[in-house]
Each structure stands twice: as C-alpha cells, then as structure tokens.
Amino acid sequence: MASVRFTVTPTKAEDVPGLSDTSPDVSLRSSSRVHFGSRESISRSEPHSEGLPGTETPDHCNSEQGDGKISSVYINNSHGMDDDDFYDRNLALFEEEMDTRPKVSSLLSRLVNYTNLTQGAKEHEEAESIGDKRKSGRSPQMGTFMGVYLPCLQNIFGVILFLRLTWVVGCAGVLQALCIIFICCCCTLLTAISMSAIATNGVVPAGGSYFMISRSLGPEFGGAVGLCFYLGTTFAGAMYILGAIEILLLYIAPGVAVFVASSADGEQAAMLNNMRVYGSICLLLMALLVFVGVKYVNKLASVFLACVVISILSIYTGAIVSAFSPPHFPVCMLGNRSLRSGHECSKTVLLPPPPPTPPQPTLPPPTVTETPPTTTTTATGSVYGNQSLFEADNVTLGPTPSLSPTPPAPPLSPSPTPLATQAPVEVFSSLWQRFCNSSEANSSCEYFLQNNVSYLEGIPGLASGVIKENLWSVYLSKGEVIERGSLPSPDSGQQPNYLPYIFADLTTSFTVLVGIFFPSVTGIMAGSNRSGDLKDAQRSIPIGTILAILTTSFVYLSCVVLFGSCVEGVVLRDKFGDSVSRNLVVGTLSWPSPWVIVIGSFFSTCGAGLQSLTGAPRLLQAIAKDNIIPFLRVFGHGKENGEPTWALLLTAVIAELGILIASLDLVAPILSMFFLMCYLFVNLACALQTLLRTPSWRPRFSYYHWTLSFLGMTICLALMFISSWYYAIVAMAIAGIIYKYIEYHGAEKEWGDGIRGLSLSAARFALLRLEEGAPHTKNWRPQLLVLLKLDEDAHVKSPRLLTLAAQLKAGKGLTIVGTVLCGNFLHSYGEALAAEQTLKHLMEKERVKGFCQCIVAQKAREGISHMIQSSGLGGMKPNTVVMGWPQAWRQSEDPQAWKTFINTVRVTTAAHLALLVPKNISLFPTSSEPCTDGTIDVWWIVHDGGMLMLLPFLLRQHKVCVCVCVCVCVCGSVCWSEGKGDV
C-alpha cells in the first residue's frame, strides 16, 4: 500500500538556487515549501539529498541538475516545471486561488484552447493519440464563461440569423417579428430554468437532455424524447450544411453550379439539384473529418466562434455607419415592383450615332440643320442635356410621357449629318424586350408602359425613417411578385416566370415563420452536456445558459429593429438578394464589406454542422448503451477509444435524407418539432418533480417554480401546432411508437423516475377516494384472492386456478395470488421469496395482472385466515376467494386436510366474502385453447344476488368461451338454453 509523505520546510528566497537577491518577483521574507508525494517519488529523489546530514526527510525542492529548473514551492507539483510556467501561476499559494486573480495571458490561453465538443469527446481525442504519454487525471477546470456561455452562444447563433432573419422581418414586419422572437426566446428561457433545476440536482453525464428526461420521467419517456432529440440534432446538421451550400452557390462561387437551367421555369429545380449534389459532398467530407478525429473539430472551434462574433459585430457597425453614410445598393423598381439586377434599369437606351459615310459627288450638298440638345426626363425626374454620349457606359434615360410601344423612326434624310450635329439613336432596352416582346397586348406590357422605371436605395440608412413602412406584415403567396407595401398596385394576376420580377418562392404566414425561425434559438443544452468538464456545474450551468439566452435574445431583438430601420421592405422580402446584385441581404448592411458576413456565415454554418455531426452520434451511443431499445444496441459500439463509429454512420444516413429535401425552409420546421418536444418534456420533468416533492429532488438552483415549468410546457405545445400541426402529429406519433416499444420490449430500468412517483401519488389519491363511502352495487366487480398450494419442490399444484382467474378478469378487477408456507418466518424468509418468484413467473405465463403474497405461519389454517383478513389495502380489498377442491381428502395422510378446507370456508363466510371452489380444475380450458362448442351450465338453486349469472357473463367476455352457449337451470322450473349472445 502506497504511503504519502508530507514535508514543510522553512526557507528563505536567498536559499533557493537560481533566485538572486535582486529578483523583483520574489520577496526576501520567509516562506515555506510544501510538497506531497508518494513513497516511490520520494525514494527516486533521495539521492539528490544525500549531502544533507542529519535530516530524515529528503528535500525535494532542490534545483534539478543540469537544466537550472526548479520545482514550484507554492503549488502542489511533483514534477519540475519551467520558470515561465512557474511565474504564470501568479504566485498563488493554492490552485483554488487562481480564479480570483487571473491573468490576461491565462484568459487568452483558454480562448486559444476553447472547445465546443460535448462531454466525452475530449477523452476520445486524447485516446486517439497513439504513442502519447498517458496523462494523469485532473479535476475539471472549465468555468462559466468558457464551459457554458461560449458553447451555448455558438450553438444558438446559426444559419437562420444570417440567411433568413431579414426575410422574416420583411414578411412579418417589425412588430410581428418581435412577437415571434419573444415567444421563441420565452420558450427557451423557461426551458433553461427547468433544465437548470434538473442539471443542478445531480451530475449530468454524456447524453445531456436524454439523461435528464430518462432519469426524471423514466426509460420510456427518456428513450422516446432522446431519440426525437437525436433526430432533431441530426436534421440540424443537415440544415447547417444546406445553409453553407446556399451561401457557396449563391454568394461565393455561383459559377460552380453543376445544373444550369435553360429557362426561368427550371431555375428552382436546378438550384435544388445543386444543393443535393454539393450538400452530399459536404456531408461526406464532414463525416470523414469527424471519423478521423474530433481533435480536428476541436482545433477549428475557436475559428468558428470568431467568425460568429465578427459577423455580428459587423452588422452593428454597419447599422451605425449607415446613419451617416448609407451604403449604395440601388434597387431597380418598375412602379412599386422590384426587378432583378442585371438588366438596364430603363425603358430605352441612347446609342451613339453611326459613323458618317463619304458624300456622293453627284448629289447636292446636304443641308445642315442644328439639332437641339435632347432633353429627357429620367425615371427619377432629373433633366439631362448636352451630355457626352461616347463614354464607356451607355447613358440610359427614362422614357418621355409620349413614348409609345412603336420604336422611334430612324432619320429620314438620306444624306449623312456631320458628327457634331448628329443626334443619338434611341432604341428599346432589354427590359422593354422582356416585357413587350409579343405583338399581342398583354397585362405585363400594359403595366410596363403605365409605370416608370426608377432606382430605389436598398439601404437608406438608420436615420431614413423607413421603419414606419416596415412595421406591418406583408405576407405573400407562392409565385406572387414582391412589391413595396406602402404602394400597393392593382392586381394583375399571376405573372409569368420569364419576367425579371422577384417572386415569392414560399407561401408565408405567421405560423410558417415561427417554424422557420425557431431553430435559431435552440442549442441551449450545450452547457448541460458538458457538466462533467465544469469546475462547478451547479453554478455554471444556470448562469451561463441563462446569460447566453439573454444575450442572443437581445441580439435577435435588436437586429430586427436595425433591419427594419435600415433596409427597404422590398429588399428585406428578397430572400436571395436578387435585387441587390445577388448580395446577401444582411451583408449589404455590414461594414466594411458584404464579404465579412458572407465568409463569416459560411464558416460558422460549417462549424455548426460539424458540431451537430459530433454531438448526435454520442447522444445515440448514450441511448444505445443504456440498453433500453434492443435494436439500437449495435450503435453503442465503436472504435477502441470509444468513438461512436456505427452511430456516426447512421447519423450521416439520416442527415442525407434531410439534404435530399434540399430546402432550408422545409428542413427547419422538422427539427423545430423534435426540439420543441424535447423542451416540452424537460419542463414536464421539472414540474412533476417539484409537485411530487420527492426527497431526492434537491436542486441547487432555487429560482424555479412548477408554474413556470407548466407555462414553458404550454408554450412548447402551442408552438408545435402553430408552426406545423401535421409535423407535430407526426413527431408525437413517432415518440408514441418508441414509448410503446420500450414499454413492451425494452429493458427494465430502475432509475427512480418521476412517473413512478406520480403513479404512487395517484394510487394514494385513488385509495383515499375509495374510502369515502361504501361501494355501490353497480360498481361491484370480482376482486379475487386466489389461494394456491405449493408442493415440496415449490411447484404449484393447481395452476389452472390462475387460468380461471385470467378469464374472469373481464371485469378489470383486482387479483391477489397467495400461498402459505408452514414454518418460522425467521428461518423461512428465503423460501418465502422463492415462493413469490414462482408465483410471479406463473402469473406472467398466464398473463394475470395482479399481486402475489406469501405468508409464513405455524399452521396452514392460521396462515389462510391471516391472508383473508389482511389482503388488500383500503378500498382495494378482495371480495371473492378462489380455492381448489381438496383432492382425495379421504385418503390423505394428513388428517387435518379436510379441516383446513372447512376452516377456510368458515373464515370466508365470516368475512362476508364470496367463495369459488372449482372442482376438476385441471380440465378447465387454457387461454390458448378456444372452445368452439359446448355450454356453460348454470344451476341456479339458491338466490345469491346474481353471482351465478355474472360468472358465465364474465367468462364469455374472454376469447376462450366467446362461442359457448349458456344453459341456466332453475330447480323446480323449466330448463332453457339461450343462443350465443343471450343469457
């Protein structure tokens, strides 16, 4: 057994080699050197202290030979450390003092080593390093900021903020967008309060929400909701990958598209196919990266976090700068309708005149006429005259009021005019050709001729007052043209796709936007998943999670106000930025360049996808290792270091299904359902534990209440049906199927869950209600006490008594199976437990739902009497005793056999209980042998209150006797027989 030596050696700074008297870091006052070590380490260092006579304890603080390095005299450390590391400890006497006096260098070091991996992934990373020296286990050192706040922040901010928040504001308006964000943030805040209470009630290992729900609500609820949460995390990975591919194909490299549409009608289909191809490739690369090692994901975590922070800061900076110098992003408008960029924003174009031809000698000299300068009113109302027409860019001018669809006639004079006096040629622009390219009149051309083409500043700036127009909602149907809400145009019907309008690709409403936006507030459980890595989980999880939710809520709410105050409504409703030269809409507001948002959002979405593909397999592995779902056992295995290889494969397959959907707007509601169901059950677990007041419910986080949990549960349920009622039904059906599967085929787990406590409370309440009054005749049902006898080998002599009891259970009554053992309870306790197990196995075989009881008594008659008197509880006492007919009691060696039977009859009568004594019970049909013919003969001799008439009715409710007729015989009357269904 290893012993520990403890040494305290008084010394001064000048006695320590390597430290000069003039050292500014160490004072000259006395200090002490403290060292803890095992006997082995002491024996290894004894040769260094041989020159110190008269000391029994060796001095382990001497300088090492050769390298000039010293051991720390202030911090427990059995190995030498560098001087820089020694001074980086801030000269704290104990390691616990380090958090009270941190250094800037320590904070920067932690930021560099920041990781967003779930608990367990770090251990897998260390195990992957083959040949590395195994490190001794250290206590968790992560605090609130690095361990909870930043991971939650990185998981909450995601693709919706950069790609869809501006569109949500444009469609819903500022007021309804604020309402959407407030509801979603309230849901996550209330869930975080409940989660904090559960997480601070004990350590949450790998699995996070699954562990909390399963240990609080039982394996059935835990498995169902855990799998739903796993599916939500997997589809979240697919959504992040689709967002990254959308940024790549639309804003970074549009030319890499594999499928190119030949017409405007096929653009959407080509885009979906490109999303599927590149999304599958990106998923494959990410899965390979996670498979190779999570250490590479860990190294990129700080980069992804920096991208998120820089992108958000650029939005705020751009909004402030726009108040003084708005960015120039002109939007071409036809009337009040926005047009795609890439066309001349005019109806006609002034071209330079053709070059002059040499004069013919036979013709008279041409007459030179002075052409007045062309004055044309542009779309914005300004006047141009005597302008240079030979610049690199053609000057495009708006149409005059008298402009007709007929093209202007060329000059009539056959002789050329000198260059100085020739007028420019006015021709139709490509925009005119797009609208009025047909000889037949149409509504599109009519609208084009009746409205002017103008430029509109897409980003008018913070001081423009555009928020007044963006306050109210403008919901569109699929295929509808995007217009300015303040200037509605007459309804001209469905517009053809070849026109350069910007069309709505999705029918929008308040409920649709809720389902699309909700994934942007998920990710609140990143801190609880890492509780094992936290120094003080019970303090860090509530503070870090709630602060992260408040921070993200402020960012979302402020961004809604900034977007509504700085950006035009037609640009906000332009989902893909077609009106602003295919720029990311939120990028047009950023400073100093839109590329800050484009690059930052691309890398942040890639990082979020990697995190989802890293966390989802570990969640599935935690479920599989609990062995509550038999068909998932294979996914609990992995590589030697514990990496969930098979779980990663299944995650990639499911994520591929989400990528094949190829639409971020369609994938978002799916994962919203799964996350909302998970949050719903987290609130339910906290509310149940609080109301049941179980002694084990002692959370350190005290700012919770069951009303808040029920409010959060109600909001989650409401959001499920508000966003998509059919997805909600499908998600609840999946959870219900998993629940029933675990209930019937899953492994038995005793986790002390809240559902069992709820059952106990309900049973207590029901028993107390039954005691309030005597049972009415209408509520009478057979409550059976079945008396069985065991032989010397602990086998039941008349097992068919349980068959009879099972077929009489159509009344859904109580069944208690009892037996009596003769002997002393002090010596026969083990035999009694074995007898109970025998009865339980027989009850399971006969499918009898009930209880078993074994009584040890000196005599069988006393034991039966005690059982009849004490069986049951409150209103759930047996009212009918079932016992077998004594076989060969005349030839029995025990002369007391018949007396036991007679005594049982007397005790039953004295207790005012009904008595059923079936004879020849061995001939009774089993539950697996249905009777196709025969009769049930009822000899009604004595008036018994209808008991004999009730028994055949109950027997015919079972499938065995459903085809049997009942024959009732009355003494002294005619015996009749009724057919099937009549008694």
GROMACS .gro file of C-alpha atoms in nm, residues 420-682:
model
  263
  420ALA     CA    1  -2.111   6.735  -8.435
  421THR     CA    2  -2.474   6.777  -8.532
  422GLN     CA    3  -2.599   6.412  -8.539
  423ALA     CA    4  -2.849   6.308  -8.268
  424PRO     CA    5  -2.807   5.981  -8.070
  425VAL     CA    6  -3.026   5.689  -8.165
  426GLU     CA    7  -3.290   5.590  -7.911
  427VAL     CA    8  -3.362   5.214  -7.903
  428PHE     CA    9  -3.554   4.982  -7.678
  429SER     CA   10  -3.370   4.839  -7.378
  430SER     CA   11  -3.351   4.473  -7.298
  431LEU     CA   12  -3.600   4.538  -7.020
  432TRP     CA   13  -3.854   4.656  -7.279
  433GLN     CA   14  -3.792   4.341  -7.482
  434ARG     CA   15  -3.860   4.124  -7.176
  435PHE     CA   16  -4.199   4.281  -7.111
  436CYS     CA   17  -4.324   4.377  -7.458
  437ASN     CA   18  -4.167   4.120  -7.686
  438SER     CA   19  -4.500   3.995  -7.817
  439SER     CA   20  -4.711   4.151  -8.087
  440GLU     CA   21  -5.023   4.081  -7.884
  441ALA     CA   22  -5.127   4.307  -7.600
  442ASN     CA   23  -5.080   4.161  -7.250
  443SER     CA   24  -5.118   4.282  -6.895
  444SER     CA   25  -4.742   4.273  -6.829
  445CYS     CA   26  -4.668   4.509  -7.116
  446GLU     CA   27  -4.956   4.732  -7.017
  447TYR     CA   28  -4.822   4.758  -6.662
  448PHE     CA   29  -4.476   4.825  -6.802
  449LEU     CA   30  -4.598   5.112  -7.018
  450GLN     CA   31  -4.807   5.269  -6.746
  451ASN     CA   32  -4.530   5.278  -6.480
  452ASN     CA   33  -4.192   5.441  -6.467
  453VAL     CA   34  -3.864   5.265  -6.407
  454SER     CA   35  -3.675   5.413  -6.115
  455TYR     CA   36  -3.389   5.350  -5.878
  456LEU     CA   37  -3.451   5.297  -5.507
  457GLU     CA   38  -3.185   5.293  -5.241
  458GLY     CA   39  -3.192   4.946  -5.088
  459ILE     CA   40  -3.015   5.059  -4.770
  460PRO     CA   41  -3.148   5.408  -4.692
  461GLY     CA   42  -2.983   5.405  -4.350
  462LEU     CA   43  -3.070   5.423  -3.986
  463ALA     CA   44  -3.188   5.785  -4.000
  464SER     CA   45  -3.414   5.742  -4.304
  465GLY     CA   46  -3.736   5.664  -4.118
  466VAL     CA   47  -3.804   5.356  -4.331
  467ILE     CA   48  -3.908   5.167  -4.018
  468LYS     CA   49  -4.253   5.325  -4.050
  469GLU     CA   50  -4.313   5.127  -4.368
  470ASN     CA   51  -4.161   4.807  -4.224
  471LEU     CA   52  -4.370   4.796  -3.908
  472TRP     CA   53  -4.653   4.595  -4.061
  473SER     CA   54  -4.661   4.250  -4.214
  474VAL     CA   55  -4.665   4.178  -4.587
  475TYR     CA   56  -4.739   3.806  -4.629
  476LEU     CA   57  -4.714   3.669  -4.981
  477SER     CA   58  -4.835   3.361  -5.162
  478LYS     CA   59  -4.605   3.143  -5.367
  479GLY     CA   60  -4.540   3.299  -5.707
  480GLU     CA   61  -4.655   3.647  -5.603
  481VAL     CA   62  -4.446   3.948  -5.706
  482ILE     CA   63  -4.261   4.133  -5.430
  483GLU     CA   64  -4.388   4.491  -5.403
  484ARG     CA   65  -4.349   4.789  -5.174
  485GLY     CA   66  -4.609   4.758  -4.901
  486SER     CA   67  -4.676   5.132  -4.889
  487LEU     CA   68  -4.765   5.149  -5.261
  488PRO     CA   69  -4.995   4.860  -5.348
  489SER     CA   70  -5.053   4.801  -5.718
  490PRO     CA   71  -5.369   4.677  -5.888
  491ASP     CA   72  -5.393   4.302  -5.905
  492SER     CA   73  -5.278   4.195  -6.247
  493GLY     CA   74  -5.297   3.821  -6.188
  494GLN     CA   75  -5.022   3.562  -6.187
  495GLN     CA   76  -4.712   3.690  -6.364
  496PRO     CA   77  -4.506   3.466  -6.596
  497ASN     CA   78  -4.170   3.347  -6.467
  498TYR     CA   79  -3.969   3.485  -6.759
  499LEU     CA   80  -4.032   3.842  -6.643
  500PRO     CA   81  -3.749   3.995  -6.437
  501TYR     CA   82  -3.970   4.029  -6.131
  502ILE     CA   83  -3.869   3.887  -5.794
  503PHE     CA   84  -4.121   3.622  -5.692
  504ALA     CA   85  -4.201   3.472  -5.354
  505ASP     CA   86  -4.084   3.112  -5.352
  506LEU     CA   87  -4.288   3.016  -5.045
  507THR     CA   88  -4.631   3.099  -4.910
  508THR     CA   89  -4.566   3.287  -4.589
  509SER     CA   90  -4.773   3.334  -4.276
  510PHE     CA   91  -4.712   3.391  -3.908
  511THR     CA   92  -4.713   3.018  -3.833
  512VAL     CA   93  -4.472   2.934  -4.116
  513LEU     CA   94  -4.224   3.196  -3.998
  514VAL     CA   95  -4.240   3.061  -3.642
  515GLY     CA   96  -4.141   2.715  -3.762
  516ILE     CA   97  -3.856   2.851  -3.974
  517PHE     CA   98  -3.718   3.084  -3.706
  518PHE     CA   99  -3.736   2.855  -3.401
  519PRO     CA  100  -3.417   2.654  -3.483
  520SER     CA  101  -3.222   2.978  -3.434
  521VAL     CA  102  -3.294   2.974  -3.058
  522THR     CA  103  -3.205   2.608  -2.999
  523GLY     CA  104  -2.871   2.494  -2.863
  524ILE     CA  105  -2.935   2.588  -2.501
  525MET     CA  106  -2.824   2.245  -2.376
  526ALA     CA  107  -2.463   2.280  -2.481
  527GLY     CA  108  -2.368   2.367  -2.123
  528SER     CA  109  -2.559   2.085  -1.956
  529ASN     CA  110  -2.398   1.834  -2.193
  530ARG     CA  111  -2.057   1.934  -2.058
  531SER     CA  112  -2.134   1.926  -1.686
  532GLY     CA  113  -1.857   1.673  -1.621
  533ASP     CA  114  -1.598   1.917  -1.759
  534LEU     CA  115  -1.709   2.208  -1.540
  535LYS     CA  116  -1.541   2.307  -1.218
  536ASP     CA  117  -1.872   2.399  -1.051
  537ALA     CA  118  -2.152   2.265  -1.272
  538GLN     CA  119  -2.428   2.354  -1.027
  539ARG     CA  120  -2.326   2.719  -1.051
  540SER     CA  121  -2.202   2.744  -1.409
  541ILE     CA  122  -2.489   2.575  -1.593
  542PRO     CA  123  -2.772   2.808  -1.477
  543ILE     CA  124  -2.568   3.128  -1.500
  544GLY     CA  125  -2.401   3.052  -1.832
  545THR     CA  126  -2.712   2.918  -2.004
  546ILE     CA  127  -2.945   3.197  -1.894
  547LEU     CA  128  -2.686   3.464  -1.978
  548ALA     CA  129  -2.638   3.311  -2.324
  549ILE     CA  130  -3.015   3.312  -2.384
  550LEU     CA  131  -3.046   3.673  -2.269
  551THR     CA  132  -2.752   3.773  -2.491
  552THR     CA  133  -2.887   3.601  -2.801
  553SER     CA  134  -3.237   3.732  -2.734
  554PHE     CA  135  -3.101   4.086  -2.719
  555VAL     CA  136  -2.908   4.033  -3.043
  556TYR     CA  137  -3.212   3.895  -3.224
  557LEU     CA  138  -3.448   4.167  -3.100
  558SER     CA  139  -3.202   4.445  -3.176
  559CYS     CA  140  -3.128   4.303  -3.520
  560VAL     CA  141  -3.500   4.305  -3.601
  561VAL     CA  142  -3.519   4.675  -3.513
  562LEU     CA  143  -3.198   4.753  -3.705
  563PHE     CA  144  -3.308   4.565  -4.016
  564GLY     CA  145  -3.645   4.736  -4.013
  565SER     CA  146  -3.481   5.076  -3.964
  566CYS     CA  147  -3.205   5.050  -4.225
  567VAL     CA  148  -3.327   4.830  -4.512
  568GLU     CA  149  -3.611   4.882  -4.757
  569GLY     CA  150  -3.902   4.638  -4.731
  570VAL     CA  151  -3.867   4.505  -5.086
  571VAL     CA  152  -3.504   4.418  -5.011
  572LEU     CA  153  -3.597   4.253  -4.682
  573ARG     CA  154  -3.854   4.035  -4.859
  574ASP     CA  155  -3.598   3.947  -5.127
  575LYS     CA  156  -3.479   3.621  -4.973
  576PHE     CA  157  -3.179   3.562  -5.200
  577GLY     CA  158  -3.076   3.924  -5.271
  578ASP     CA  159  -3.169   3.922  -5.641
  579SER     CA  160  -3.249   4.294  -5.633
  580VAL     CA  161  -2.912   4.396  -5.484
  581SER     CA  162  -2.684   4.226  -5.736
  582ARG     CA  163  -2.709   3.883  -5.571
  583ASN     CA  164  -2.562   4.006  -5.245
  584LEU     CA  165  -2.656   3.852  -4.912
  585VAL     CA  166  -2.920   4.090  -4.776
  586VAL     CA  167  -2.772   4.108  -4.428
  587GLY     CA  168  -2.432   4.154  -4.592
  588THR     CA  169  -2.544   4.476  -4.759
  589LEU     CA  170  -2.576   4.631  -4.413
  590SER     CA  171  -2.246   4.501  -4.278
  591TRP     CA  172  -1.928   4.706  -4.255
  592PRO     CA  173  -1.677   4.737  -4.411
  593SER     CA  174  -1.777   4.490  -4.684
  594PRO     CA  175  -2.054   4.237  -4.752
  595TRP     CA  176  -1.783   3.971  -4.774
  596VAL     CA  177  -1.738   3.989  -4.395
  597ILE     CA  178  -2.083   3.841  -4.345
  598VAL     CA  179  -2.056   3.602  -4.639
  599ILE     CA  180  -1.728   3.447  -4.526
  600GLY     CA  181  -1.819   3.459  -4.157
  601SER     CA  182  -2.159   3.299  -4.205
  602PHE     CA  183  -2.013   3.030  -4.431
  603PHE     CA  184  -1.754   2.920  -4.178
  604SER     CA  185  -1.994   2.950  -3.883
  605THR     CA  186  -2.253   2.728  -4.056
  606CYS     CA  187  -1.981   2.475  -4.143
  607GLY     CA  188  -1.872   2.476  -3.779
  608ALA     CA  189  -2.228   2.429  -3.656
  609GLY     CA  190  -2.269   2.136  -3.895
  610LEU     CA  191  -1.952   1.974  -3.761
  611GLN     CA  192  -2.075   2.021  -3.404
  612SER     CA  193  -2.406   1.853  -3.488
  613LEU     CA  194  -2.232   1.560  -3.655
  614THR     CA  195  -2.007   1.531  -3.349
  615GLY     CA  196  -2.281   1.552  -3.083
  616ALA     CA  197  -2.560   1.348  -3.245
  617PRO     CA  198  -2.369   1.015  -3.263
  618ARG     CA  199  -2.267   1.046  -2.897
  619LEU     CA  200  -2.627   1.103  -2.798
  620LEU     CA  201  -2.731   0.792  -2.989
  621GLN     CA  202  -2.443   0.600  -2.830
  622ALA     CA  203  -2.561   0.704  -2.481
  623ILE     CA  204  -2.912   0.578  -2.561
  624ALA     CA  205  -2.779   0.252  -2.701
  625LYS     CA  206  -2.553   0.189  -2.402
  626ASP     CA  207  -2.848   0.221  -2.165
  627ASN     CA  208  -2.989  -0.085  -2.345
  628ILE     CA  209  -3.348   0.036  -2.325
  629ILE     CA  210  -3.408  -0.010  -2.701
  630PRO     CA  211  -3.292  -0.355  -2.812
  631PHE     CA  212  -3.249  -0.283  -3.185
  632LEU     CA  213  -3.011   0.008  -3.110
  633ARG     CA  214  -2.755  -0.199  -2.920
  634VAL     CA  215  -2.519  -0.217  -3.216
  635PHE     CA  216  -2.483   0.162  -3.216
  636GLY     CA  217  -2.337   0.153  -2.866
  637HIS     CA  218  -2.014   0.008  -3.005
  638GLY     CA  219  -1.738   0.196  -3.182
  639LYS     CA  220  -1.364   0.224  -3.209
  640GLU     CA  221  -1.127   0.125  -2.932
  641ASN     CA  222  -1.117   0.477  -2.797
  642GLY     CA  223  -1.497   0.488  -2.769
  643GLU     CA  224  -1.568   0.687  -3.085
  644PRO     CA  225  -1.926   0.603  -3.199
  645THR     CA  226  -1.844   0.476  -3.546
  646TRP     CA  227  -2.174   0.298  -3.618
  647ALA     CA  228  -2.373   0.581  -3.468
  648LEU     CA  229  -2.187   0.826  -3.693
  649LEU     CA  230  -2.276   0.615  -3.995
  650LEU     CA  231  -2.647   0.617  -3.908
  651THR     CA  232  -2.631   0.991  -3.839
  652ALA     CA  233  -2.481   1.054  -4.182
  653VAL     CA  234  -2.755   0.847  -4.348
  654ILE     CA  235  -3.034   1.036  -4.169
  655ALA     CA  236  -2.867   1.371  -4.240
  656GLU     CA  237  -2.852   1.274  -4.607
  657LEU     CA  238  -3.231   1.240  -4.604
  658GLY     CA  239  -3.254   1.599  -4.482
  659ILE     CA  240  -3.010   1.714  -4.750
  660LEU     CA  241  -3.216   1.543  -5.021
  661ILE     CA  242  -3.504   1.771  -4.920
  662ALA     CA  243  -3.265   2.045  -5.040
  663SER     CA  244  -3.460   2.332  -4.888
  664LEU     CA  245  -3.361   2.505  -4.569
  665ASP     CA  246  -3.717   2.635  -4.527
  666LEU     CA  247  -3.858   2.281  -4.533
  667VAL     CA  248  -3.597   2.122  -4.307
  668ALA     CA  249  -3.625   2.390  -4.034
  669PRO     CA  250  -3.984   2.303  -3.925
  670ILE     CA  251  -3.890   1.934  -3.898
  671LEU     CA  252  -3.614   1.988  -3.646
  672SER     CA  253  -3.830   2.251  -3.471
  673MET     CA  254  -4.077   1.975  -3.386
  674PHE     CA  255  -3.815   1.750  -3.234
  675PHE     CA  256  -3.653   2.025  -3.030
  676LEU     CA  257  -3.989   2.153  -2.907
  677MET     CA  258  -4.088   1.803  -2.795
  678CYS     CA  259  -3.760   1.769  -2.607
  679TYR     CA  260  -3.808   2.105  -2.436
  680LEU     CA  261  -4.167   2.015  -2.354
  681PHE     CA  262  -4.062   1.706  -2.162
  682VAL     CA  263  -3.780   1.890  -1.984
   0.00000   0.00000   0.00000
